[in-house]
Coordinates of N, CA and C in Angstrom, one line a residue:
X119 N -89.5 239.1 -50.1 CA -89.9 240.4 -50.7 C -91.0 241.0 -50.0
X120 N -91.8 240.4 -49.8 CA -92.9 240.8 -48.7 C -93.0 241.5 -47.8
X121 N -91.7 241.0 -46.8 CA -91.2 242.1 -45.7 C -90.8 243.5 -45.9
X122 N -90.4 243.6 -47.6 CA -89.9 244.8 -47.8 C -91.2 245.8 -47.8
X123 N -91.5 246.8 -47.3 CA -92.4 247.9 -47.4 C -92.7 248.2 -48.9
X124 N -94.3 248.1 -49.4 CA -94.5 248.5 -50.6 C -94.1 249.4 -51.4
X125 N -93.7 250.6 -50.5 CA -93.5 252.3 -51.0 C -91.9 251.8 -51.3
X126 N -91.3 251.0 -50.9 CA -89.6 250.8 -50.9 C -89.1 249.4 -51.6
X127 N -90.2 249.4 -51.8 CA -89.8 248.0 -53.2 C -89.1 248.2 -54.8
X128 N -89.9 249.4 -55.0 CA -89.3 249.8 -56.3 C -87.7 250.4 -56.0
X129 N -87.4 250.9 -54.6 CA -86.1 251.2 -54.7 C -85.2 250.1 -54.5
X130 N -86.0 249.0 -54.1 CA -85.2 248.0 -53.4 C -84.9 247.4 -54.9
X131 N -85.5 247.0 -56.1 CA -85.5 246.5 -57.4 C -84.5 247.6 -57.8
X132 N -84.7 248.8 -57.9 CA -83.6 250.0 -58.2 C -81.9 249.3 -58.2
X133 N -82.2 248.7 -56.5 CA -80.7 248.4 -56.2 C -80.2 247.6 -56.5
X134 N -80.9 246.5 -57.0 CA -80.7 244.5 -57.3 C -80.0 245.2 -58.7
X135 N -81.0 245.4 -59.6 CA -80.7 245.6 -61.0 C -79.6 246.3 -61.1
X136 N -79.6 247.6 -60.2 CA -77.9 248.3 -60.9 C -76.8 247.5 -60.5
X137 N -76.8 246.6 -59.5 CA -75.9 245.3 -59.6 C -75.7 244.7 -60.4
X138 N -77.1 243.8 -60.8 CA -77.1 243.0 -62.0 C -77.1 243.5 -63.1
X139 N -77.0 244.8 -63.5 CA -76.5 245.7 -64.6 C -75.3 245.4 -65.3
X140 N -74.5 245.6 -63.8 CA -73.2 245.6 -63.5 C -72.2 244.1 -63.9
X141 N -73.0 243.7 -63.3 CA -73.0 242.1 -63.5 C -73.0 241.4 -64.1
X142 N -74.5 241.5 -65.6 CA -74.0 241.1 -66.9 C -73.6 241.5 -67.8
X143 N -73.0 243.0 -67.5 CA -72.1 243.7 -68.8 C -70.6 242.9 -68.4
X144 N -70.0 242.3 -67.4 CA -69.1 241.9 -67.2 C -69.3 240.4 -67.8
X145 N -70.3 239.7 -67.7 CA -70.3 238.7 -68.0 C -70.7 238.6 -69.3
X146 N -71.2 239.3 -69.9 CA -71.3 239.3 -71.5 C -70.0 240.0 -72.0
X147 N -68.8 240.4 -71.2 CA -67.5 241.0 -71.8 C -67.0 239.5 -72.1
X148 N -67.0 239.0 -70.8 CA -66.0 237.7 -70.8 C -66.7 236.6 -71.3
X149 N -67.7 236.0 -71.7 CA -68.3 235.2 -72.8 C -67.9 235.6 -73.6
X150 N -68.1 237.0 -74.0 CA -67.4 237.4 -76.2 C -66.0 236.6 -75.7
X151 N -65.5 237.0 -75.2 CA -64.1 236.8 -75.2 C -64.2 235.3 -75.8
X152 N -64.5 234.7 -74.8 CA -64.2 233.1 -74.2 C -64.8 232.4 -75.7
X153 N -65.8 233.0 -76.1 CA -66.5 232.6 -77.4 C -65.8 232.6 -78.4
X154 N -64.4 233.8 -78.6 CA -63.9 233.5 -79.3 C -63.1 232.5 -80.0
X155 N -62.8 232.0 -78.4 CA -61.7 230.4 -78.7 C -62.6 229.8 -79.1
X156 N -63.6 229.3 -78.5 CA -64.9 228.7 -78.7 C -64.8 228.3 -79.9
X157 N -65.3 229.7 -80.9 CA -65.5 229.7 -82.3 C -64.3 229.2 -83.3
X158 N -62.8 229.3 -82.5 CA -61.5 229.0 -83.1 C -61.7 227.9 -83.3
X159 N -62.0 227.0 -81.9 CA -61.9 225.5 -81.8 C -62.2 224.9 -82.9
X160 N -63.9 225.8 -83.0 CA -64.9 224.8 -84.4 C -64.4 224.8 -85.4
X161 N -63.4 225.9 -85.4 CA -62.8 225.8 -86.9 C -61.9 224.8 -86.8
X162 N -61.2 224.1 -85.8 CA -60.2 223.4 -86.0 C -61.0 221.8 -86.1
X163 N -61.8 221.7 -85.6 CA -63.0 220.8 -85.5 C -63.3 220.7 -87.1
X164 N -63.9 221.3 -87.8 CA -63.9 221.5 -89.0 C -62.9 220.9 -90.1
X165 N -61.9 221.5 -89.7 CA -60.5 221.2 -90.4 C -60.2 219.8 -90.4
X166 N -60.3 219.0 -88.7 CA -60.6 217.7 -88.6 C -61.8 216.9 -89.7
X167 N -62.5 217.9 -90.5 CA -63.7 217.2 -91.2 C -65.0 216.5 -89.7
X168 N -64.9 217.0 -88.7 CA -65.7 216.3 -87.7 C -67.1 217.1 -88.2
X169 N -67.2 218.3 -88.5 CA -68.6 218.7 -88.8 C -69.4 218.0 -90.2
X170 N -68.7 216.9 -90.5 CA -69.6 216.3 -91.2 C -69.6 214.6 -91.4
X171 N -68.5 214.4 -90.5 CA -68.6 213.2 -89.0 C -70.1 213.0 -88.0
X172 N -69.8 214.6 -87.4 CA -70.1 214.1 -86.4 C -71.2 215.8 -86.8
X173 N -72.4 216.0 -86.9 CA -73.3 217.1 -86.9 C -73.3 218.2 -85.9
X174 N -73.0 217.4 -84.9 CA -73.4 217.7 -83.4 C -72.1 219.4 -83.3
X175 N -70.9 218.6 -83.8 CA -69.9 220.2 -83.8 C -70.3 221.0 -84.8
X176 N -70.8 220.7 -85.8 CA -71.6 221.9 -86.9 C -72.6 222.8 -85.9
X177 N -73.4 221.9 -85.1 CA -74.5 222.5 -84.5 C -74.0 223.2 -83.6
X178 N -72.8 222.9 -83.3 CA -72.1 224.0 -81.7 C -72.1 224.8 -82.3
X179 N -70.9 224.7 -83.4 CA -70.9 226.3 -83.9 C -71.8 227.2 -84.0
X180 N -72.9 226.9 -84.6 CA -73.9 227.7 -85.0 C -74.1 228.3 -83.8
X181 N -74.4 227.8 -82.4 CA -74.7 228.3 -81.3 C -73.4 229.3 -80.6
X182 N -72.3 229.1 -81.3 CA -71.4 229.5 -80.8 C -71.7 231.3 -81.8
X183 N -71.9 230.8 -82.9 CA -71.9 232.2 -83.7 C -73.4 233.3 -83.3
X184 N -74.2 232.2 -82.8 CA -75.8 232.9 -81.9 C -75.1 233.9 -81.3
X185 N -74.0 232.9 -80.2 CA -73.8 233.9 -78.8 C -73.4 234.8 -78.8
X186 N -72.2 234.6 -79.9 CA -71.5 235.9 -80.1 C -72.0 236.7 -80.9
X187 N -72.9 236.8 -81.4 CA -74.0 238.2 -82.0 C -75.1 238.6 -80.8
X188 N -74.9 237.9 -80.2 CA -76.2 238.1 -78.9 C -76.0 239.2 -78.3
X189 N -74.3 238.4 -77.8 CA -73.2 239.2 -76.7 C -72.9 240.8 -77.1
X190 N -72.4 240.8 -78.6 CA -72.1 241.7 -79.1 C -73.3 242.9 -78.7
X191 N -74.7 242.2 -79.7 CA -75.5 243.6 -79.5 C -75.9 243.7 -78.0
X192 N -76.0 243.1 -76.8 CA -75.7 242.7 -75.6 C -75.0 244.1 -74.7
X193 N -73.6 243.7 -75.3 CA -72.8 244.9 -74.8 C -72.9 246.2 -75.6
X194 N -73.3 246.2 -76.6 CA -73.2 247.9 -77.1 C -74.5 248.1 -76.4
X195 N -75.6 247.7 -76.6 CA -76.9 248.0 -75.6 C -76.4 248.4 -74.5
X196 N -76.0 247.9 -73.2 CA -75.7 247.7 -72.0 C -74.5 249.0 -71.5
X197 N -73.5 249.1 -72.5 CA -72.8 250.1 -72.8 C -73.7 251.2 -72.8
X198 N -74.4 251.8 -73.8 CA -74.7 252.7 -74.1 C -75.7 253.5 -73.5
X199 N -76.9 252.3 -72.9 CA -77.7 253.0 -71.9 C -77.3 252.3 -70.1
X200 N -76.1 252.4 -70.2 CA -76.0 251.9 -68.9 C -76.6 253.1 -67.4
X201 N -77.1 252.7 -66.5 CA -77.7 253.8 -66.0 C -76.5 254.6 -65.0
X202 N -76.7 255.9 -65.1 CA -75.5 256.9 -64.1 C -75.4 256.2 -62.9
X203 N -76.6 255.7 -62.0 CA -76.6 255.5 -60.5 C -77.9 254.3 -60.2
X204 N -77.6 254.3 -59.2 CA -78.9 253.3 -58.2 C -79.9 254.1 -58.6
X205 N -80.7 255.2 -58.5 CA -81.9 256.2 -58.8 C -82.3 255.8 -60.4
X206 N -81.0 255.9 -61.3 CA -81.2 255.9 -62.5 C -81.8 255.0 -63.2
X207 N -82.2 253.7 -62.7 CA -82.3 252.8 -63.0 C -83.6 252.5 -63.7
X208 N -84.1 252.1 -65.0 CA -85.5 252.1 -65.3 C -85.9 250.3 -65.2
X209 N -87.4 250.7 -65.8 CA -88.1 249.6 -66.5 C -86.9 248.7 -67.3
X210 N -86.9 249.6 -68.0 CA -86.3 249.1 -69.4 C -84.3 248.4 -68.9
X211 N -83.8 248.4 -68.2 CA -82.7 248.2 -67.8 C -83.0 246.8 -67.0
X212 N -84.2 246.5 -66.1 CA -84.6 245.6 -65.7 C -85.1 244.3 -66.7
X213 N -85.8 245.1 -67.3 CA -86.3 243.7 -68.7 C -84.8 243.3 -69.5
X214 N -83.9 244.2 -69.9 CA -82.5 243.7 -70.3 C -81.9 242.7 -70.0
X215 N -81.9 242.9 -68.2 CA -81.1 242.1 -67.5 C -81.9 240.9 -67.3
X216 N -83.3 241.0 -67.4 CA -84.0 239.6 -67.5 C -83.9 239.0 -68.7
X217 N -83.7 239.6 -70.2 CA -83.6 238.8 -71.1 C -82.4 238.3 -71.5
X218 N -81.1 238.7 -70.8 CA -79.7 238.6 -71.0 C -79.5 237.2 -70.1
X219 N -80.5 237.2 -68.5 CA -80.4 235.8 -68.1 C -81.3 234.6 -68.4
X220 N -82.5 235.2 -69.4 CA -83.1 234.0 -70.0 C -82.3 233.4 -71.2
X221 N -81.9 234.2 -71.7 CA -81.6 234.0 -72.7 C -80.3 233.1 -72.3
X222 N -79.3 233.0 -72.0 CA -78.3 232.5 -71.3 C -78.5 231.0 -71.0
X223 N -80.0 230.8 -69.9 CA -80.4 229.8 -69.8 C -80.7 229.2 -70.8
X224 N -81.4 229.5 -72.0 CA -81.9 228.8 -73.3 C -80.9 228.6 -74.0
X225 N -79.9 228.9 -73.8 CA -78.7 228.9 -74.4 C -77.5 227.6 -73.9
X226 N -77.6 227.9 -73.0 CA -77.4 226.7 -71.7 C -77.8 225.3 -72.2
X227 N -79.0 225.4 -72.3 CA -79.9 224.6 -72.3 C -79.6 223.5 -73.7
X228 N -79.6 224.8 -74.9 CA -79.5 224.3 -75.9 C -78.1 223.5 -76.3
X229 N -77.1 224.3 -75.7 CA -75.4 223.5 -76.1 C -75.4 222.3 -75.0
X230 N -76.3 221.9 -74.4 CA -76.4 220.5 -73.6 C -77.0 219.4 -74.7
X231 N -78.1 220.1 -75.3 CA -79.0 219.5 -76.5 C -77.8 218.9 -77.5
X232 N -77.0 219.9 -77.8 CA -76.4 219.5 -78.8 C -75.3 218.4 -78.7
X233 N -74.3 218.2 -77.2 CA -73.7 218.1 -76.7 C -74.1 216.6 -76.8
X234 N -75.3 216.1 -76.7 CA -75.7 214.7 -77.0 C -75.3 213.8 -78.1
X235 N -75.5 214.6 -78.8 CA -74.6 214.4 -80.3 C -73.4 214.2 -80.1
X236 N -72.5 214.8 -79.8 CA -71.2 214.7 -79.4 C -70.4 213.4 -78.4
X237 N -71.0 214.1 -76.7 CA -70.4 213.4 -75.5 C -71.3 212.8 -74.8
X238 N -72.5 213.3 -74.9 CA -73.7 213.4 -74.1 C -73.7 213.8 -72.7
X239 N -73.2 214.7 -72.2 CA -73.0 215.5 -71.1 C -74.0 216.4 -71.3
X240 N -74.1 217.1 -69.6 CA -75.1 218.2 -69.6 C -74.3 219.5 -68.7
X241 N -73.7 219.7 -68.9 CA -72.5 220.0 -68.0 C -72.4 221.8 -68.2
X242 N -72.9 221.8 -69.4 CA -73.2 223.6 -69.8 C -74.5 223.9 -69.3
X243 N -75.4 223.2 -69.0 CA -76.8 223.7 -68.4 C -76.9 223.6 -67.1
X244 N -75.7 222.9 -66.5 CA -75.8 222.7 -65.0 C -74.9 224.4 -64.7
X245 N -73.8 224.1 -65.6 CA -72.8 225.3 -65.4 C -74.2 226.4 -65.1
X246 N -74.5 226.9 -66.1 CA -75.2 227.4 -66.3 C -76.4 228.4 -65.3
X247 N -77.1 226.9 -65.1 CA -77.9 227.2 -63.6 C -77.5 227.6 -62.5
X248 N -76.3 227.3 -61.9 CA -75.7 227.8 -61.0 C -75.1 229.1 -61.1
X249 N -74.4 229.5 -62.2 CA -73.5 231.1 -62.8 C -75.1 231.5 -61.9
X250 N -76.2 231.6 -63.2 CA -77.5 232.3 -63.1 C -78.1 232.5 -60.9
X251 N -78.0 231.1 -60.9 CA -78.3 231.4 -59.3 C -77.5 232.6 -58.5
X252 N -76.5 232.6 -58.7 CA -75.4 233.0 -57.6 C -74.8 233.9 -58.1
X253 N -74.9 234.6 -59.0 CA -74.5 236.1 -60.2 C -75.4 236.7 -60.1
X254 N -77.1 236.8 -59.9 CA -77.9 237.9 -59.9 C -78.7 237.4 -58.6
X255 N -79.6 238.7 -58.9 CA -80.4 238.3 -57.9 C -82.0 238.7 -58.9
X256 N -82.4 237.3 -58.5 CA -84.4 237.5 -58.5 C -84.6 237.5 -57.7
X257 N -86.4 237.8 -57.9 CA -87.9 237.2 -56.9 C -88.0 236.1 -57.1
X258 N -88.6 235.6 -56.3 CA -89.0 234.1 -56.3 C -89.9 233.6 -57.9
X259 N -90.6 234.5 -57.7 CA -91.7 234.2 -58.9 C -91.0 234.6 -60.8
X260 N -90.1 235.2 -60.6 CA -89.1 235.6 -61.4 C -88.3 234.3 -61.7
X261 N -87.8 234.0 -61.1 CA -86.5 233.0 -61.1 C -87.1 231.4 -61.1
X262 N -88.9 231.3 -60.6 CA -88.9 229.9 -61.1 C -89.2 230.2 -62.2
X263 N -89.8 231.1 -62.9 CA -90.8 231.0 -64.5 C -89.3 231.2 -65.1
X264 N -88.3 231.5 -65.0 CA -87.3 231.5 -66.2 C -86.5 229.9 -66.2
X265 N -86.5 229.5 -64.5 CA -85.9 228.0 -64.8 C -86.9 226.6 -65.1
X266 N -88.1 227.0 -64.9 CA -88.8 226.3 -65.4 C -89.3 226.5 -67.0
X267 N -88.8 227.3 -67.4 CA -89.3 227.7 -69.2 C -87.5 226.8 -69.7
X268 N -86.7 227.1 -69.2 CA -85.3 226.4 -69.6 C -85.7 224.9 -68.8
X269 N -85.9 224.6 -68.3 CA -86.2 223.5 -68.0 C -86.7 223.0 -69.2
X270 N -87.8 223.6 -69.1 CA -88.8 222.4 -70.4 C -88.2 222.1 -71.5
X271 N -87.4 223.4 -71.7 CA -86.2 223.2 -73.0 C -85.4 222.8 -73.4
X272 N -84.8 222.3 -72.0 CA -83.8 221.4 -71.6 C -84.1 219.4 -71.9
X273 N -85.5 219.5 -71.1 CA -85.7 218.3 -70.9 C -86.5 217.9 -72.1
X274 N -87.5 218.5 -73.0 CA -87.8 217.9 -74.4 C -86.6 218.3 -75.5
X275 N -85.4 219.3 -75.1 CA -84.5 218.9 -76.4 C -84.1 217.7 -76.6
X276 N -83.0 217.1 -75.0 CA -82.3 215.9 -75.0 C -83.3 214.9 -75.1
X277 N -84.1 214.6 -75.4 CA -85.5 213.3 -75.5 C -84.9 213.1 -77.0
X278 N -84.4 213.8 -78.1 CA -84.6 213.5 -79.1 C -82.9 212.9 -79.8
X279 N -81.9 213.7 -79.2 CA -80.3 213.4 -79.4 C -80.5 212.0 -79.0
X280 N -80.4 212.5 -77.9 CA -80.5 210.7 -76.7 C -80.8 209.7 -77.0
X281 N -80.4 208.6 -77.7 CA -81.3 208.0 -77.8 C -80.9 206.6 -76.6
X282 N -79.7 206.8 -75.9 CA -79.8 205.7 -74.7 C -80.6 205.9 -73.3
X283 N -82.2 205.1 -73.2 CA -82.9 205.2 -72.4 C -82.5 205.6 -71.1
X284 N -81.3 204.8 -70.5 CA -81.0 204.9 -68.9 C -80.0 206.4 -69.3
X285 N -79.6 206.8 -70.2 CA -78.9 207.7 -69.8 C -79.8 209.0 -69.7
X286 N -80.6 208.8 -70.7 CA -82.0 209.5 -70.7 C -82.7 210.1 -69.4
X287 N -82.5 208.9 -68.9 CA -83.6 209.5 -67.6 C -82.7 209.6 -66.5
X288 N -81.5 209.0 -66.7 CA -80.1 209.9 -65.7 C -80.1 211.4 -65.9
X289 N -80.2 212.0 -66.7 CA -80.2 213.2 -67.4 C -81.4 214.1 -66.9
X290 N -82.5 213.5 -67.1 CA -84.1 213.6 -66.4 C -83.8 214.0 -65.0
X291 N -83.3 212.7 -64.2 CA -83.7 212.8 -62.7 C -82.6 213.9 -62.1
X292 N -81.1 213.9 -63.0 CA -79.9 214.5 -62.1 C -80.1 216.0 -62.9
X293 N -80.8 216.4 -63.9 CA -81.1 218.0 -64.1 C -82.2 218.7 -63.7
X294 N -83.6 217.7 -63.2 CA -84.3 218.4 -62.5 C -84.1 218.6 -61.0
X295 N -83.5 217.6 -60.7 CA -82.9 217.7 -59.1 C -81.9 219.1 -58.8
X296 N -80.7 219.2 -59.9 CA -79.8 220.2 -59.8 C -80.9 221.4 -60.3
X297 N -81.8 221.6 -61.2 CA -82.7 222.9 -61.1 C -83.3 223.3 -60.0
X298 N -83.4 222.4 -59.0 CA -84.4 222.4 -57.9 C -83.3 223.1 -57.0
X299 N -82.3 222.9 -56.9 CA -81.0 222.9 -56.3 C -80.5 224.3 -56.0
X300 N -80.0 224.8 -57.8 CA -80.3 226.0 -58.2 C -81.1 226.9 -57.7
X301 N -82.4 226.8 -57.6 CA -83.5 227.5 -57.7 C -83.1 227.7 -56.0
X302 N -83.3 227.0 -55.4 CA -83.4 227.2 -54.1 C -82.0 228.4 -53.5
X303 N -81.1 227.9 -54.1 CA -79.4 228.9 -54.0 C -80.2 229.8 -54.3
X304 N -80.5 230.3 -55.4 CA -80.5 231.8 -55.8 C -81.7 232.3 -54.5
X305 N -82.5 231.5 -54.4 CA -83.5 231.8 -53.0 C -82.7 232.6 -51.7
X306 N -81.9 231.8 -51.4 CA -81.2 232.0 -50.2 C -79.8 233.4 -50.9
X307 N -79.5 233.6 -52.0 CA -78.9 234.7 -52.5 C -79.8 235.7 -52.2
X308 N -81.5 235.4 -52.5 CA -82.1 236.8 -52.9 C -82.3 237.1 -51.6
X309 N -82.6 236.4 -50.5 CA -83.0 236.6 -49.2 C -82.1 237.6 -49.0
X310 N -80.6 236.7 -48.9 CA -79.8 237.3 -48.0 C -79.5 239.3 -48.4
X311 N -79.8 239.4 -49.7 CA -79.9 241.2 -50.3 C -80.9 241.4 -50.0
X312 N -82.4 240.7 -49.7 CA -83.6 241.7 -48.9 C -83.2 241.8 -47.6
X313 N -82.4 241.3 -47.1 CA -81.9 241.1 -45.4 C -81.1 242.4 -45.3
X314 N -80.0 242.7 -46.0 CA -79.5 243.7 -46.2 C -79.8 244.6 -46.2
X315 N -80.8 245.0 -47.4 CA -81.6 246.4 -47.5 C -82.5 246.4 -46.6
X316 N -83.2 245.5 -46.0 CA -83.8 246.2 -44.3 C -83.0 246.8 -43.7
X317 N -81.8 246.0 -43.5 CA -80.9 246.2 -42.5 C -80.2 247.7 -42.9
X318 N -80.1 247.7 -43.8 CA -79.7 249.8 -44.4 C -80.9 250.4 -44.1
X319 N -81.7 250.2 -44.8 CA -83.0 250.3 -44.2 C -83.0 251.0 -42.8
X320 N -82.8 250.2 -41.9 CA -83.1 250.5 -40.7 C -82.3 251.2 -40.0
X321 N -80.9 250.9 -40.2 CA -79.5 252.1 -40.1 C -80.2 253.3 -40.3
X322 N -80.4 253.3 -41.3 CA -80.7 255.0 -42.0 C -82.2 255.8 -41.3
X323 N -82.9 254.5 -40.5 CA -83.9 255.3 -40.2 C -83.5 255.9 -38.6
X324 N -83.1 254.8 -37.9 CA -82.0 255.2 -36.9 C -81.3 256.3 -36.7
X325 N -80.8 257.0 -37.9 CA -79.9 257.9 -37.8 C -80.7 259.0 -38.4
X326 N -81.5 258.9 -38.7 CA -82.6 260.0 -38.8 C -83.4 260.6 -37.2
X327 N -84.2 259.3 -36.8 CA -84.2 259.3 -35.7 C -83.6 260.0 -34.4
X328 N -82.6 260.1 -34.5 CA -81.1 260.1 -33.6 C -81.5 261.8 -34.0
X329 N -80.7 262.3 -35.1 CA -80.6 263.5 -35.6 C -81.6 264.6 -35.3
X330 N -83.1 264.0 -35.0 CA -84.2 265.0 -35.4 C -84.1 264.6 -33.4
X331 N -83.6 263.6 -32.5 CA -83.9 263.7 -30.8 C -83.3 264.8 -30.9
X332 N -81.9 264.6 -31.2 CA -80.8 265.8 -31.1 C -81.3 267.3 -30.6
X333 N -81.8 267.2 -32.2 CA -82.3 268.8 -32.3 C -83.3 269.2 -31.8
X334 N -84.3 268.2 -31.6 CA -85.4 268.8 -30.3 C -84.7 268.7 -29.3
X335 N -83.6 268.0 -28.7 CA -82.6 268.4 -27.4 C -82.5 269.6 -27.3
X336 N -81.7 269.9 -28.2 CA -81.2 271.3 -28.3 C -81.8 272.4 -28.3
X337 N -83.1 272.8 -29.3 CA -84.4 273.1 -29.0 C -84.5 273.7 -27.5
X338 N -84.9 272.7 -27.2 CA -85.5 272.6 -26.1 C -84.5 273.4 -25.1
X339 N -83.2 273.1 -24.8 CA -82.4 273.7 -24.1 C -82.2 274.6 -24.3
X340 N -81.7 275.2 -25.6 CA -81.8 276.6 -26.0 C -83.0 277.5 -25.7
X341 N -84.1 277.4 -25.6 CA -85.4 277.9 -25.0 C -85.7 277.6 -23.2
X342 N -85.2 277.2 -22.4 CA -85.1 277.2 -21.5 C -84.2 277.7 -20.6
X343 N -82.8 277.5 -21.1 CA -81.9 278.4 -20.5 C -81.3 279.6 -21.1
X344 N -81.2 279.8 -20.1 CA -80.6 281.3 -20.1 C -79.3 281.4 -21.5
X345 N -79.3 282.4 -22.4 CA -78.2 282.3 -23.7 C -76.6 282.8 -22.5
X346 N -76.9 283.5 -21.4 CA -75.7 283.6 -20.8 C -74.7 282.2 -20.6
X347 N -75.4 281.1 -20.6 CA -74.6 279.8 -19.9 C -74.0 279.3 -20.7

């Protein structure tokens, strides 16, 4: 981010975001969706009597019914003030898209929590980190403080489901390794779109360049020779 010119940072955020605009109104379409089987299952889970078996599918649900009110007001938000263009883009469209991917993560985070109860897999928080890496683009300083706040969320929920020590700290050593993992992907995602926008960047100044030799060419020629030639 540093390489990019101060005066051209705000446009260069302009451009990430109307992507990632773009990006999590699609992915908050297809979550409602997918949530809805989701929500079917628990009923059939229910019907099994397993939500009073087993707590852990009571607790999905509940997270399942979070999401889909999340998603819902999510998408009519996102709908409604979606921005016309790259220019259009505010403050306020940026903080959205940041709390649509924190939130996601804590979310992540939390159906791994529950999931202990169940299978004890972590398998929705890994999902999770990676979608987040490789679907948007952050700053550096953006993208650790949101995986490191799901982190912590991550790693003091399961301390209390868990109660088998070695799987415990299998869970410890193989989720902070894959956040580290993560974190670094989306690194090499965000680079590769500052790389870009220099590189348009520089096209465009090029051909400014070019256009304004031109016309002092021509200038120039037209005032020295004769208009007969």
């Amino acid at each position: 981010l540093r390489t990019i010119p101060s005066d051209e940072r705000f446009a260069f955020f302009q451009e990430i975001y109307f992507t990632n605009y773009y990006r999590a109104r699609v992915f908050a379409a297809a979550l409602f969706v997918i949530n809805l089987f989701l929500i079917y299952r628990d009923f059939v889970h229910a019907a099994r009597g397993l939500w009073a078996t087993m707590p852990g599918y009571l607790y999905l649900f509940y997270l399942h019914v979070i999401l889909l009110a999340v998603l819902l007001v999510l998408i009519i938000v996102m709908t409604v003030t979606k921005p016309s263009g790259v220019r259009s883009v505010r403050v306020s469209h940026i903080v959205t898209v940041l709390l649509f991917m924190l939130f996601m993560l804590f979310w992540a985070a939390s159906v791994s929590t529950v999931d202990q109860m169940i299978h004890g897999l972590i398998a929705v928080y890994i999902i999770g980190l990676f979608v987040i890496a490789v679907a948007f683009y952050t700053s550096g300083a953006t993208s650790f403080l949101m995986y490191f706040a799901a982190h912590a969320c991550f790693l003091i929920g399961i301390s209390h489901p868990q109660s088998g020590p070695n799987v415990l700290l299998g869970h410890y050593l193989n989720g902070t390794a894959l956040v580290i993992v993560a974190w670094v992907l989306s690194r090499l995602v965000f680079s590769s779109r500052v790389k870009e926008f220099l590189d348009t960047r520089t096209i465009e100044r090029q051909k400014v360049e070019i256009k304004e030799a031109k016309d002092k060419t021509e200038t120039i020629l037209t005032n020295i020779l004769p208009e007969n030639i």
